[in-house]
Tab-separated table of C-alpha atoms in Angstrom:
chain	number	residue	atom	x	y	z
P	277	MET	CA	7.312	-26.675	-57.002
P	278	MET	CA	6.844	-22.879	-58.548
P	279	LEU	CA	3.841	-20.783	-57.145
P	280	SER	CA	2.261	-18.039	-58.714
P	281	ARG	CA	2.411	-14.594	-57.568
P	282	ARG	CA	-1.097	-14.776	-56.121
P	283	GLN	CA	-0.294	-17.769	-54.441
P	284	ARG	CA	2.864	-16.391	-53.224
P	285	ARG	CA	1.337	-13.408	-52.231
P	286	LEU	CA	-1.464	-15.272	-49.867
P	287	SER	CA	1.589	-17.418	-48.280
P	288	GLU	CA	3.643	-14.149	-47.115
P	289	MET	CA	-0.296	-12.781	-45.721
P	290	ARG	CA	-0.503	-16.204	-43.683
P	291	SER	CA	3.315	-16.062	-42.527
P	292	SER	CA	2.417	-12.091	-41.352
P	293	ALA	CA	-1.083	-12.962	-39.648
P	294	ALA	CA	0.773	-16.151	-37.925
P	295	LEU	CA	3.698	-13.863	-36.703
P	296	ALA	CA	1.285	-10.993	-35.587
P	297	LEU	CA	-0.359	-13.829	-33.176
P	298	THR	CA	2.757	-15.103	-32.346
P	299	VAL	CA	3.911	-12.174	-30.859
P	300	ALA	CA	0.518	-11.051	-29.808
P	301	CYS	CA	0.346	-14.135	-27.595
P	302	ALA	CA	4.093	-13.850	-26.614
P	303	PHE	CA	3.424	-10.110	-25.082
P	304	GLN	CA	-0.037	-10.656	-23.642
P	305	THR	CA	-0.079	-8.599	-20.345
P	306	PHE	CA	-2.813	-10.764	-18.338
P	307	ALA	CA	-6.293	-11.986	-18.733
P	308	ALA	CA	-8.549	-9.477	-20.422
P	309	GLU	CA	-11.003	-7.106	-18.215
P	310	GLY	CA	-13.652	-8.288	-15.662
P	311	PHE	CA	-13.933	-10.829	-13.495
P	312	ARG	CA	-14.353	-14.681	-14.817
P	313	TRP	CA	-13.416	-17.192	-11.471
P	314	ARG	CA	-15.282	-18.791	-8.630
P	315	ILE	CA	-13.793	-20.692	-5.769
P	316	ASP	CA	-15.228	-23.419	-3.577
P	317	GLU	CA	-14.174	-24.500	-0.653
P	318	VAL	CA	-13.504	-28.425	-0.544
P	319	GLY	CA	-12.061	-29.043	2.810
P	320	GLU	CA	-9.022	-29.635	4.951
P	321	ILE	CA	-6.951	-32.013	6.833
P	322	SER	CA	-3.949	-32.225	9.306
P	323	ARG	CA	-0.312	-32.390	7.941
P	324	PRO	CA	2.235	-34.860	9.969
P	325	GLY	CA	3.878	-33.630	13.044
P	326	ILE	CA	7.340	-34.231	11.238
P	327	ASP	CA	10.501	-32.235	13.167
P	328	GLY	CA	11.129	-28.924	11.168
P	329	SER	CA	8.380	-29.399	8.695
P	330	ALA	CA	6.009	-26.763	10.583
P	331	ASN	CA	6.537	-23.567	9.008
P	332	LEU	CA	5.353	-23.805	5.252
P	333	SER	CA	5.858	-20.692	3.782
P	334	ALA	CA	5.374	-22.107	-0.209
P	335	VAL	CA	3.943	-24.487	-2.334
P	336	ALA	CA	3.876	-25.829	-5.510
P	337	TRP	CA	2.161	-28.555	-7.587
P	338	VAL	CA	5.331	-30.894	-9.623
P	339	SER	CA	2.525	-33.610	-11.163
P	340	ASN	CA	-0.708	-35.663	-9.809
P	341	SER	CA	-0.496	-35.820	-6.502
P	342	THR	CA	2.677	-34.408	-5.774
P	343	TYR	CA	3.986	-31.124	-4.535
P	344	VAL	CA	6.649	-29.416	-3.503
P	345	ALA	CA	6.918	-27.000	-0.295
P	346	VAL	CA	9.586	-24.840	1.352
P	347	THR	CA	9.562	-24.076	5.294
P	348	ASP	CA	10.948	-20.577	5.798
P	349	TRP	CA	12.930	-20.499	9.436
P	350	ASN	CA	15.081	-23.733	8.098
P	351	SER	CA	14.903	-23.489	4.501
P	352	VAL	CA	14.197	-26.968	3.594
P	353	ILE	CA	12.333	-28.342	0.713
P	354	TRP	CA	9.802	-30.966	1.173
P	355	GLU	CA	7.786	-33.376	-0.911
P	356	LEU	CA	3.967	-33.473	-0.105
P	357	ASN	CA	1.893	-36.718	-1.611
P	358	LEU	CA	-1.552	-35.416	-1.506
P	359	PRO	CA	-3.871	-38.079	-2.798
P	360	TYR	CA	-6.954	-36.784	-3.856
P	361	ASN	CA	-10.818	-37.455	-5.013
P	362	PRO	CA	-10.701	-36.532	-8.741
P	363	GLU	CA	-14.264	-35.784	-8.475
P	364	THR	CA	-14.514	-33.504	-5.585
P	365	GLY	CA	-10.676	-32.435	-5.052
P	366	ARG	CA	-11.007	-33.600	-1.314
P	367	ILE	CA	-7.212	-34.514	-0.133
P	368	ARG	CA	-7.721	-37.858	1.527
P	369	SER	CA	-3.917	-37.398	2.971
P	370	CYS	CA	-0.802	-35.954	3.583
P	371	GLU	CA	2.463	-37.672	3.784
P	372	MET	CA	5.596	-35.437	3.431
P	373	LYS	CA	9.392	-36.019	3.087
P	374	ARG	CA	12.318	-34.115	2.937
P	375	ILE	CA	13.913	-33.557	-0.130
P	376	CYS	CA	17.195	-30.991	0.435
P	377	SER	CA	18.600	-27.644	1.592
P	378	PRO	CA	18.930	-25.447	-1.024
P	379	GLU	CA	22.372	-23.502	-0.772
P	380	LEU	CA	22.179	-19.682	-0.400
P	381	THR	CA	18.978	-19.164	1.440
P	382	VAL	CA	17.936	-17.609	4.411
P	383	ASP	CA	14.372	-16.927	4.600
P	384	VAL	CA	12.609	-18.423	1.171
P	385	GLU	CA	9.425	-17.505	1.448
P	386	GLY	CA	8.161	-17.922	-2.165
P	387	LEU	CA	8.923	-21.269	-4.378
P	388	ALA	CA	8.041	-21.962	-7.920
P	389	VAL	CA	8.495	-25.089	-10.045
P	390	ASP	CA	9.979	-24.014	-13.552
P	391	PRO	CA	7.864	-25.844	-15.768
P	392	ILE	CA	10.522	-25.879	-18.602
P	393	ASP	CA	13.437	-27.745	-16.917
P	394	GLY	CA	12.133	-29.282	-13.461
P	395	SER	CA	14.634	-26.632	-11.376
P	396	VAL	CA	12.913	-24.429	-8.464
P	397	TRP	CA	12.888	-20.734	-8.411
P	398	LEU	CA	13.272	-19.579	-4.192
P	399	ALA	CA	12.144	-15.853	-3.317
P	400	ASP	CA	14.718	-15.121	-0.302
P	401	GLU	CA	12.393	-12.569	1.798
P	402	ARG	CA	15.895	-11.494	4.165
P	403	ALA	CA	18.025	-12.188	1.584
P	404	GLY	CA	16.074	-9.620	-1.173
P	405	THR	CA	16.850	-12.390	-3.707
P	406	ILE	CA	14.893	-14.740	-6.354
P	407	ARG	CA	17.746	-17.783	-7.208
P	408	GLN	CA	17.443	-20.967	-9.232
P	409	HIS	CA	17.773	-24.242	-7.273
P	410	ASN	CA	17.972	-28.099	-8.313
P	411	LEU	CA	15.079	-29.370	-6.698
P	412	ARG	CA	16.545	-32.696	-5.755
P	413	THR	CA	20.122	-31.399	-4.553
P	414	GLY	CA	19.248	-27.677	-3.885
P	415	LYS	CA	22.255	-26.703	-5.149
P	416	ALA	CA	22.377	-23.009	-6.362
P	417	ARG	CA	22.502	-22.985	-10.388
P	418	SER	CA	23.691	-19.700	-12.649
P	419	GLY	CA	19.606	-18.491	-12.926
P	420	ILE	CA	19.431	-15.128	-10.156
P	421	VAL	CA	17.137	-12.343	-11.134
P	422	ASP	CA	18.305	-9.184	-11.704
P	423	ILE	CA	16.185	-6.847	-8.924
P	424	PRO	CA	16.197	-3.433	-10.158
P	425	LYS	CA	16.462	-0.735	-7.561
P	426	SER	CA	13.060	0.370	-7.362
P	427	LEU	CA	12.044	-3.073	-6.016
P	428	LYS	CA	14.992	-3.072	-3.067
P	429	GLY	CA	13.495	-0.701	-0.939
P	430	PHE	CA	11.716	-3.112	1.298
P	431	ARG	CA	11.055	-3.073	4.660
P	432	ARG	CA	12.865	-5.245	7.358
P	433	ASP	CA	11.082	-8.998	7.507
P	434	SER	CA	8.656	-7.718	4.711
P	435	GLY	CA	10.381	-8.287	1.506
P	436	PHE	CA	9.822	-10.877	-0.986
P	437	GLU	CA	6.535	-12.891	-0.172
P	438	SER	CA	5.320	-14.484	-2.994
P	439	LEU	CA	6.443	-16.140	-6.151
P	440	SER	CA	4.667	-18.050	-9.399
P	441	ILE	CA	5.596	-18.770	-12.830
P	442	ALA	CA	3.064	-18.998	-15.734
P	443	LYS	CA	2.581	-22.265	-17.395
P	444	ASP	CA	4.541	-21.310	-20.489
P	445	GLY	CA	7.303	-20.524	-17.960
P	446	LEU	CA	8.200	-17.389	-19.512
P	447	SER	CA	6.863	-15.078	-17.188
P	448	MET	CA	7.043	-14.702	-13.431
P	449	TRP	CA	5.278	-12.947	-10.328
P	450	THR	CA	6.508	-11.860	-7.303
P	451	CYS	CA	5.721	-8.745	-4.822
P	452	THR	CA	6.801	-7.921	-0.921
P	453	GLU	CA	3.989	-8.531	1.754
P	454	GLU	CA	3.356	-4.679	2.772
P	455	ALA	CA	4.403	-1.270	1.072
P	456	LEU	CA	8.040	-0.849	-0.038
P	457	LYS	CA	9.408	2.400	2.493
P	458	SER	CA	8.795	4.732	-0.571
P	459	ASP	CA	5.677	4.027	-1.528
P	460	GLY	CA	4.041	4.700	1.710
P	461	PRO	CA	2.901	3.170	5.174
P	462	ARG	CA	2.033	-0.088	6.456
P	463	ALA	CA	-1.687	-1.619	6.723
P	464	THR	CA	-3.513	-0.116	9.386
P	465	ARG	CA	-6.876	-0.166	11.170
P	466	LYS	CA	-7.888	3.149	8.883
P	467	ASP	CA	-6.065	1.884	5.589
P	468	GLY	CA	-4.256	-0.909	3.899
P	469	THR	CA	-1.254	-0.751	2.271
P	470	ASP	CA	-0.064	-0.570	-1.923
P	471	ILE	CA	1.859	-3.157	-2.617
P	472	ARG	CA	3.768	-3.676	-6.023
P	473	LEU	CA	2.662	-6.713	-8.175
P	474	SER	CA	6.083	-7.291	-10.166
P	475	ARG	CA	6.070	-9.240	-13.240
P	476	PHE	CA	9.519	-10.467	-14.577
P	477	ARG	CA	9.525	-11.848	-18.570
P	478	ARG	CA	12.267	-14.184	-20.268
P	479	ALA	CA	12.384	-14.633	-23.834
P	480	SER	CA	13.420	-18.682	-23.414
P	481	ALA	CA	15.126	-20.815	-20.564
P	482	GLU	CA	18.504	-19.949	-21.259
P	483	LYS	CA	17.673	-15.871	-21.350
P	484	ALA	CA	17.732	-14.120	-18.307
P	485	TRP	CA	14.602	-12.925	-16.484
P	486	ARG	CA	14.110	-9.222	-16.821
P	487	MET	CA	11.198	-7.135	-15.164
P	488	ASP	CA	8.788	-5.557	-17.441
P	489	GLY	CA	5.734	-4.451	-15.350
P	490	GLN	CA	4.843	-3.221	-11.933
P	491	TRP	CA	0.910	-2.679	-11.285
P	492	VAL	CA	-0.486	-1.563	-7.557
P	493	TYR	CA	-2.386	-3.398	-5.555
P	494	HIS	CA	-4.227	-2.160	-2.338
P	495	THR	CA	-4.615	-4.588	0.481
P	496	ASP	CA	-7.354	-4.351	2.848
P	497	SER	CA	-7.186	-2.836	6.191
P	498	ILE	CA	-6.842	-4.411	9.691
P	499	ALA	CA	-10.192	-5.267	10.327
P	500	GLY	CA	-9.576	-6.263	14.162
P	501	TYR	CA	-8.171	-4.850	17.477
P	502	PRO	CA	-4.253	-4.676	17.856
P	503	TRP	CA	-2.331	-7.991	19.134
P	504	TYR	CA	0.159	-7.172	21.670
P	505	ASN	CA	2.901	-10.103	22.085
P	506	SER	CA	4.605	-10.275	25.326
P	507	LYS	CA	6.992	-7.214	25.056
P	508	LYS	CA	3.513	-5.548	24.771
P	509	ARG	CA	4.299	-4.835	21.042
P	510	ASP	CA	1.376	-4.279	18.512
P	511	ILE	CA	2.046	-7.391	15.813
P	512	SER	CA	-1.189	-7.214	13.977
P	513	ARG	CA	-0.454	-7.281	10.815
P	514	SER	CA	-2.251	-7.409	6.967
P	515	GLY	CA	-0.804	-8.079	3.726
P	516	ILE	CA	-0.052	-10.346	0.644
P	517	SER	CA	1.423	-14.273	1.703
P	518	GLU	CA	1.042	-15.304	-1.550
P	519	LEU	CA	0.437	-14.691	-5.673
P	520	CYS	CA	-0.885	-17.350	-8.086
P	521	VAL	CA	-0.895	-16.791	-11.911
P	522	LEU	CA	-3.392	-19.163	-13.739
P	523	ASP	CA	-3.408	-20.574	-17.109
P	524	ASP	CA	-4.924	-17.479	-18.677
P	525	GLY	CA	-2.916	-14.839	-17.120
P	526	THR	CA	-5.028	-14.481	-14.220
P	527	VAL	CA	-3.006	-13.755	-10.666
P	528	LEU	CA	-5.249	-14.836	-7.558
P	529	VAL	CA	-3.968	-13.168	-4.251
P	530	LEU	CA	-3.574	-14.692	-0.928
P	531	GLU	CA	-4.002	-12.103	1.723
P	532	ARG	CA	-3.217	-12.932	5.188
P	533	GLU	CA	-4.031	-10.756	8.496
P	534	PHE	CA	-3.629	-11.619	12.285
P	535	SER	CA	-5.634	-9.574	14.576
P	536	VAL	CA	-7.720	-9.654	17.695
P	537	VAL	CA	-11.800	-9.765	17.591
P	538	LEU	CA	-12.696	-11.402	21.235
P	539	PHE	CA	-9.896	-13.349	20.506
P	540	PRO	CA	-6.579	-13.524	18.495
P	541	ARG	CA	-7.483	-14.732	15.018
P	542	LEU	CA	-6.161	-15.067	11.100
P	543	ARG	CA	-7.974	-14.161	8.407
P	544	CYS	CA	-7.029	-15.364	5.241
P	545	ARG	CA	-8.760	-14.075	1.585
P	546	ILE	CA	-8.353	-14.853	-1.705
P	547	TYR	CA	-8.874	-12.089	-4.479
P	548	GLU	CA	-8.852	-12.198	-8.164
P	549	THR	CA	-7.060	-9.721	-9.817
P	550	ASP	CA	-8.465	-7.540	-12.735
P	551	MET	CA	-5.200	-5.482	-14.094
P	552	TYR	CA	-6.652	-4.271	-17.484
P	553	SER	CA	-6.704	-0.744	-16.703
P	554	ALA	CA	-4.373	-0.107	-14.241
P	555	LYS	CA	-1.078	1.917	-14.760
P	556	ASN	CA	2.070	0.215	-15.033
P	557	VAL	CA	4.351	2.174	-12.622
P	558	ILE	CA	7.763	0.695	-13.545
P	559	GLY	CA	10.582	2.505	-12.974
P	560	SER	CA	8.638	4.626	-10.477
P	561	LYS	CA	9.956	5.994	-7.065
P	562	ASN	CA	7.566	5.840	-5.662
P	563	LEU	CA	3.733	5.790	-6.156
P	564	SER	CA	2.854	9.826	-5.246
P	565	GLY	CA	0.264	11.073	-6.841
P	566	LEU	CA	-1.413	7.777	-7.902
P	567	LYS	CA	-5.013	7.757	-8.316
P	568	ASP	CA	-7.339	4.760	-6.973
P	569	SER	CA	-8.448	4.298	-10.354
P	570	GLU	CA	-5.108	3.416	-11.404
P	571	LYS	CA	-4.524	0.750	-8.896
P	572	VAL	CA	-5.485	-3.075	-9.800
P	573	LYS	CA	-8.985	-3.826	-9.257
P	574	LYS	CA	-9.854	-7.148	-7.454
P	575	LYS	CA	-13.054	-9.194	-6.363
P	576	LEU	CA	-13.293	-11.680	-3.209
P	577	LEU	CA	-13.631	-15.102	-4.169
P	578	TYR	CA	-13.304	-16.823	-0.858
P	579	GLU	CA	-12.509	-16.094	3.216
P	580	THR	CA	-11.770	-18.035	6.044
P	581	VAL	CA	-11.152	-16.837	9.418
P	582	GLY	CA	-9.587	-19.444	12.115
P	583	PHE	CA	-6.644	-20.523	13.535
P	584	SER	CA	-4.756	-21.558	10.144
P	585	MET	CA	-2.093	-19.113	8.852
P	586	TYR	CA	-2.579	-19.870	5.626
P	587	GLU	CA	0.845	-18.676	3.324
P	588	GLY	CA	1.088	-20.698	0.560
P	589	MET	CA	-1.189	-21.110	-2.576
P	590	CYS	CA	-0.785	-23.087	-6.011
P	591	VAL	CA	-3.317	-24.350	-8.574
P	592	GLY	CA	-3.065	-28.355	-8.455
P	593	PRO	CA	-4.437	-30.753	-10.915
P	594	ARG	CA	-7.512	-30.843	-13.115
P	595	LEU	CA	-10.524	-32.513	-11.667
P	596	LEU	CA	-13.315	-34.672	-13.535
P	597	ASP	CA	-15.650	-31.412	-14.196
P	598	GLY	CA	-13.259	-29.198	-15.781
P	599	SER	CA	-12.300	-27.032	-12.561
P	600	ARG	CA	-8.983	-27.495	-10.839
P	601	MET	CA	-7.648	-27.630	-7.599
P	602	LEU	CA	-6.465	-24.840	-5.471
P	603	VAL	CA	-4.093	-25.927	-2.765
P	604	LEU	CA	-3.101	-23.925	0.233
P	605	VAL	CA	-0.628	-25.282	3.411
P	606	SER	CA	-0.369	-23.011	6.623
P	607	ASP	CA	2.678	-21.333	8.536
P	608	ALA	CA	2.012	-23.266	11.335
P	609	ASP	CA	3.763	-21.408	13.570
P	610	LYS	CA	2.641	-21.369	17.495
P	611	LYS	CA	-0.179	-19.334	17.022
P	612	SER	CA	-1.408	-21.454	14.079
P	613	PHE	CA	-2.596	-25.508	13.354
P	614	LYS	CA	-0.844	-27.665	10.811
P	615	THR	CA	-3.233	-28.226	7.547
P	616	VAL	CA	-3.584	-28.209	4.263
P	617	LEU	CA	-6.863	-26.736	2.381
P	618	SER	CA	-8.225	-28.092	-0.992
P	619	LEU	CA	-10.269	-25.514	-2.691
P	620	ARG	CA	-11.867	-26.121	-6.038
P	621	LEU	CA	-11.151	-23.319	-8.627
P	622	SER	CA	-13.893	-23.114	-11.228
P	623	ARG	CA	-14.330	-20.929	-14.760
P	624	ILE	CA	-17.344	-18.452	-15.114
P	625	CYS	CA	-18.438	-18.137	-18.857
P	626	GLU	CA	-19.045	-14.596	-18.604
P	627	ALA	CA	-16.600	-11.991	-17.302
P	628	ASN	CA	-18.291	-9.514	-14.921
């Protein structure tokens, strides 16, 4: 069928508009300015005491009631079955079984399931790598993230601590636990620490990840008093233990602190971030001269203090009222309990 000049012109305009919309969506940096989420506590349950499963450092939702998690000290991937109440999000029980031991890993602290092909990406704190693995066999695949020099200057045992992939599979977020050596000191009782939230992007599952942005997040200072170990060394800390990117591009940050207030305690806080007006510091060798107004804004959504050191966090299934489950798992070393925490994540109508 022959089109008139006017019809061809309208068709070209529609195509251009569609292309512009596609490009805008593809390169959207993050959610619009403001805060728009709330968190309500549902409850926590204990995990089974299976040998080798105590120190869970990361968790990711697969489907329905199925999750995968990883232990840091022995680098084992576990499958968690967490049946839940679809109205409240309360987890009824927790079953765990061993899946595999991934190759070429030393101290895995971040885990994310690739929504495109079902593989798993693992962030190794000690090795300073982010690699792709087969979820069922643990065999390393060809995917490995090219880490720029600006992200390699981390302190000992304060390397990659988190990993989260957006639902479209085209953007990945990670960060270190505390500031890079070049970016400033660790957190103290007087001040927090500056951490680069780093985003990698790819055009498709076949393309390589490339870092395209870094935004500086300032953690809280240590609220308690020094925590001395048997060698009389202060081991009180405050930093980021996990990131979680939501469907709208918002990034949630899980901050973790251990210190002493009358007795040793573990303090975990979840913040919603607003990066709209934050400065992209990609390529910066250090953060000298960066103003507070150029850092990521944050809003406290949830806080818990006790004996559970939550280190892994992920979004789970949608509940009947439209809210989402937010699931946290604890790194149950000698100082903390083996627990799974269920929260409800709800959208607020208006940003504030």
